[in-house]
Every structure is written in C-alpha cells, then in structure tokens.
Amino acid sequence: MCGYAVPLLALVASGGVTLLNINTVNQRSEDLVASYNINAAINDFAINVQGNSKSVRGYLLEKNRKSLQDYQESQKSSKEFLTKLLTFARTEEEHQSFGKLEGLLNSLLVVEDDLIAKVDQGKAQEALETWRNDNAHSGFDDLITLID
C-alpha cells in the first residue's frame, strides 16, 4: 500500500497544478477577448470620427448636402460607439479614459455644429476662417491623440 502513496500523491499534485493552469489560461483568454473587443470598438470609433471630420470639411467647402447627411449619420454613430466602449470599461481608470473621450467628442461636436450653422446662415467664409484661425480642427487632433 505504501508503494502506491507516492504515485497517488504525485497524481493529485499534478491534477492541482493542471487545474491552476487551466484557470490561468481561462482568465487570460477572457482578457484577450475583452481587449480585442475594446480595440475593435476603438478602431471603429476612430474611423467614424475621421469620417465625421471629413464630412464637416466637405460641407464647409462645398455646402454639399450629402456631406451634411454623412455628418449627421456619423455623429449618431460616434455616440453609439462611445456607448459601446463604456460597456467594456471594467476599471475606474478605463471609465475615466472613456469619460475624457466622451468630453472631447462632445466638445468637437459643438464646434462642428457651430460651423455648420454658420454655413447654413450664409456665412461660409466666416465658418472657414473660424475653422482655420481658431484651430477648431484641433479638437479632432486631440480626440485622435487620446484614441491612439
């Protein structure tokens, strides 16, 4: 009977180590999937913000209704992507980062809405000057920097 004690003890120890390793792999797998989902959502958000900025420039330069429609759709999508990102936040730090992102997005949208309103009022030149001189496009740069 004593001859079986050592192999049985080794088998139990091996089983314990295997269970610990399985738990570690499961946790890392979950973290990997979560980070992939966050990265995918951030990339989608960044592409959307770039399209949004492009649509605003198109409307400022040409008063193209298609650009305005694209801007409005992109604006709605940006908010949806941001809401999706907030659901992925697991730590207070992530909540704060996404909160900063939301603040920058809202600031950018206010500036862009103001520029569009100026164009609609027949003040396209003033809107362009505002965009150039007041660094209205710097909000876009700040947002992209935070995303990166």
Short mmCIF file of C-alpha atoms in Angstrom, two decimals:
data_model
loop_
_atom_site.label_atom_id
_atom_site.label_comp_id
_atom_site.label_asym_id
_atom_site.label_seq_id
_atom_site.Cartn_x
_atom_site.Cartn_y
_atom_site.Cartn_z
CA MET A 1 0.00 0.00 0.00
CA CYS A 2 2.85 2.37 0.80
CA GLY A 3 4.26 1.80 -2.63
CA TYR A 4 1.21 3.46 -4.17
CA ALA A 5 1.26 6.53 -1.92
CA VAL A 6 4.00 8.39 -3.79
CA PRO A 7 2.45 7.96 -7.26
CA LEU A 8 -1.00 8.87 -5.92
CA LEU A 9 0.38 11.96 -4.21
CA ALA A 10 2.17 12.95 -7.44
CA LEU A 11 -1.05 12.41 -9.39
CA VAL A 12 -3.05 14.62 -7.01
CA ALA A 13 -0.36 17.33 -7.08
CA SER A 14 -0.23 17.16 -10.86
CA GLY A 15 -4.03 17.46 -11.03
CA GLY A 16 -3.94 20.53 -8.76
CA VAL A 17 -1.29 22.23 -10.86
CA THR A 18 -3.25 21.40 -14.01
CA LEU A 19 -6.40 23.00 -12.56
CA LEU A 20 -4.46 26.14 -11.64
CA ASN A 21 -3.04 26.34 -15.15
CA ILE A 22 -6.49 25.88 -16.70
CA ASN A 23 -7.86 28.73 -14.57
CA THR A 24 -4.96 30.97 -15.60
CA VAL A 25 -5.47 30.18 -19.29
CA ASN A 26 -9.22 30.85 -18.99
CA GLN A 27 -8.62 34.22 -17.33
CA ARG A 28 -6.04 35.25 -19.93
CA SER A 29 -8.36 34.10 -22.69
CA GLU A 30 -11.16 36.28 -21.30
CA ASP A 31 -8.77 39.24 -21.04
CA LEU A 32 -7.63 38.70 -24.62
CA VAL A 33 -11.19 38.62 -25.94
CA ALA A 34 -12.09 41.74 -23.93
CA SER A 35 -9.05 43.65 -25.21
CA TYR A 36 -9.80 42.57 -28.77
CA ASN A 37 -13.38 43.85 -28.44
CA ILE A 38 -12.17 47.15 -26.98
CA ASN A 39 -9.56 47.60 -29.71
CA ALA A 40 -12.11 46.84 -32.42
CA ALA A 41 -14.58 49.33 -30.95
CA ILE A 42 -11.86 52.00 -30.62
CA ASN A 43 -10.80 51.48 -34.23
CA ASP A 44 -14.40 51.76 -35.40
CA PHE A 45 -14.82 54.90 -33.31
CA ALA A 46 -11.63 56.46 -34.72
CA ILE A 47 -12.67 55.74 -38.30
CA ASN A 48 -16.07 57.23 -37.59
CA VAL A 49 -14.57 60.41 -36.09
CA GLN A 50 -12.32 60.80 -39.14
CA GLY A 51 -15.31 60.40 -41.45
CA ASN A 52 -17.17 62.93 -39.35
CA SER A 53 -14.38 65.47 -39.73
CA LYS A 54 -14.17 64.83 -43.46
CA SER A 55 -17.91 65.39 -43.83
CA VAL A 56 -17.72 68.71 -41.98
CA ARG A 57 -14.88 69.90 -44.22
CA GLY A 58 -16.88 68.85 -47.28
CA TYR A 59 -19.87 70.83 -46.09
CA LEU A 60 -17.75 73.87 -45.23
CA LEU A 61 -16.06 73.91 -48.61
CA GLU A 62 -18.92 72.97 -50.91
CA LYS A 63 -22.14 73.13 -48.84
CA ASN A 64 -22.75 69.63 -50.10
CA ARG A 65 -25.99 68.19 -48.64
CA LYS A 66 -24.58 64.67 -48.89
CA SER A 67 -21.71 65.73 -46.62
CA LEU A 68 -24.20 67.15 -44.14
CA GLN A 69 -26.20 63.93 -44.18
CA ASP A 70 -22.99 61.90 -43.73
CA TYR A 71 -22.03 64.15 -40.82
CA GLN A 72 -25.37 63.64 -39.09
CA GLU A 73 -25.17 59.86 -39.50
CA SER A 74 -21.56 59.83 -38.34
CA GLN A 75 -22.43 61.98 -35.33
CA LYS A 76 -25.09 59.49 -34.28
CA SER A 77 -22.73 56.55 -34.86
CA SER A 78 -19.97 58.20 -32.82
CA LYS A 79 -22.26 58.39 -29.82
CA GLU A 80 -23.26 54.75 -30.30
CA PHE A 81 -19.61 53.65 -30.49
CA LEU A 82 -18.85 55.62 -27.35
CA THR A 83 -21.76 53.98 -25.52
CA LYS A 84 -20.44 50.60 -26.66
CA LEU A 85 -16.97 51.46 -25.36
CA LEU A 86 -18.37 52.44 -21.98
CA THR A 87 -19.87 48.97 -21.62
CA PHE A 88 -16.37 47.47 -21.92
CA ALA A 89 -14.89 49.57 -19.10
CA ARG A 90 -14.00 47.31 -16.19
CA THR A 91 -11.84 49.57 -14.04
CA GLU A 92 -12.15 53.11 -12.75
CA GLU A 93 -9.20 54.12 -14.93
CA GLU A 94 -10.96 52.85 -18.04
CA HIS A 95 -14.13 54.71 -17.05
CA GLN A 96 -12.10 57.90 -16.65
CA SER A 97 -10.39 57.45 -20.03
CA PHE A 98 -13.68 56.85 -21.80
CA GLY A 99 -15.14 59.84 -19.91
CA LYS A 100 -12.35 62.05 -21.29
CA LEU A 101 -13.05 60.65 -24.74
CA GLU A 102 -16.73 61.50 -24.36
CA GLY A 103 -15.90 65.05 -23.24
CA LEU A 104 -13.62 65.63 -26.21
CA LEU A 105 -16.19 64.19 -28.61
CA ASN A 106 -18.93 66.42 -27.24
CA SER A 107 -16.68 69.49 -27.49
CA LEU A 108 -15.79 68.62 -31.06
CA LEU A 109 -19.44 68.11 -32.00
CA VAL A 110 -20.38 71.50 -30.54
CA VAL A 111 -17.68 73.23 -32.60
CA GLU A 112 -18.65 71.34 -35.75
CA ASP A 113 -22.36 72.08 -35.22
CA ASP A 114 -21.48 75.77 -34.86
CA LEU A 115 -19.50 75.70 -38.11
CA ILE A 116 -22.38 74.02 -39.93
CA ALA A 117 -24.83 76.57 -38.52
CA LYS A 118 -22.65 79.39 -39.87
CA VAL A 119 -22.65 77.80 -43.33
CA ASP A 120 -26.44 77.41 -43.16
CA GLN A 121 -26.72 81.11 -42.28
CA GLY A 122 -24.77 82.00 -45.42
CA LYS A 123 -21.55 82.68 -43.52
CA ALA A 124 -19.43 80.01 -45.18
CA GLN A 125 -16.36 82.22 -45.37
CA GLU A 126 -16.65 83.07 -41.68
CA ALA A 127 -17.01 79.37 -40.86
CA LEU A 128 -13.87 78.56 -42.86
CA GLU A 129 -11.94 81.36 -41.17
CA THR A 130 -13.10 80.13 -37.77
CA TRP A 131 -12.04 76.62 -38.64
CA ARG A 132 -8.60 77.79 -39.81
CA ASN A 133 -7.78 80.54 -37.33
CA ASP A 134 -9.37 79.33 -34.14
CA ASN A 135 -7.89 75.86 -34.53
CA ALA A 136 -11.39 74.41 -34.48
CA HIS A 137 -9.90 71.30 -36.04
CA SER A 138 -7.55 70.89 -33.07
CA GLY A 139 -10.42 69.21 -31.19
CA PHE A 140 -10.26 66.47 -33.79
CA ASP A 141 -6.49 66.19 -33.32
CA ASP A 142 -6.91 66.00 -29.52
CA LEU A 143 -9.52 63.27 -29.87
CA ILE A 144 -7.37 61.19 -32.22
CA THR A 145 -4.35 61.63 -29.91
CA LEU A 146 -6.36 60.32 -26.96
CA ILE A 147 -7.58 57.36 -29.02
CA ASP A 148 -4.03 56.46 -30.04
#
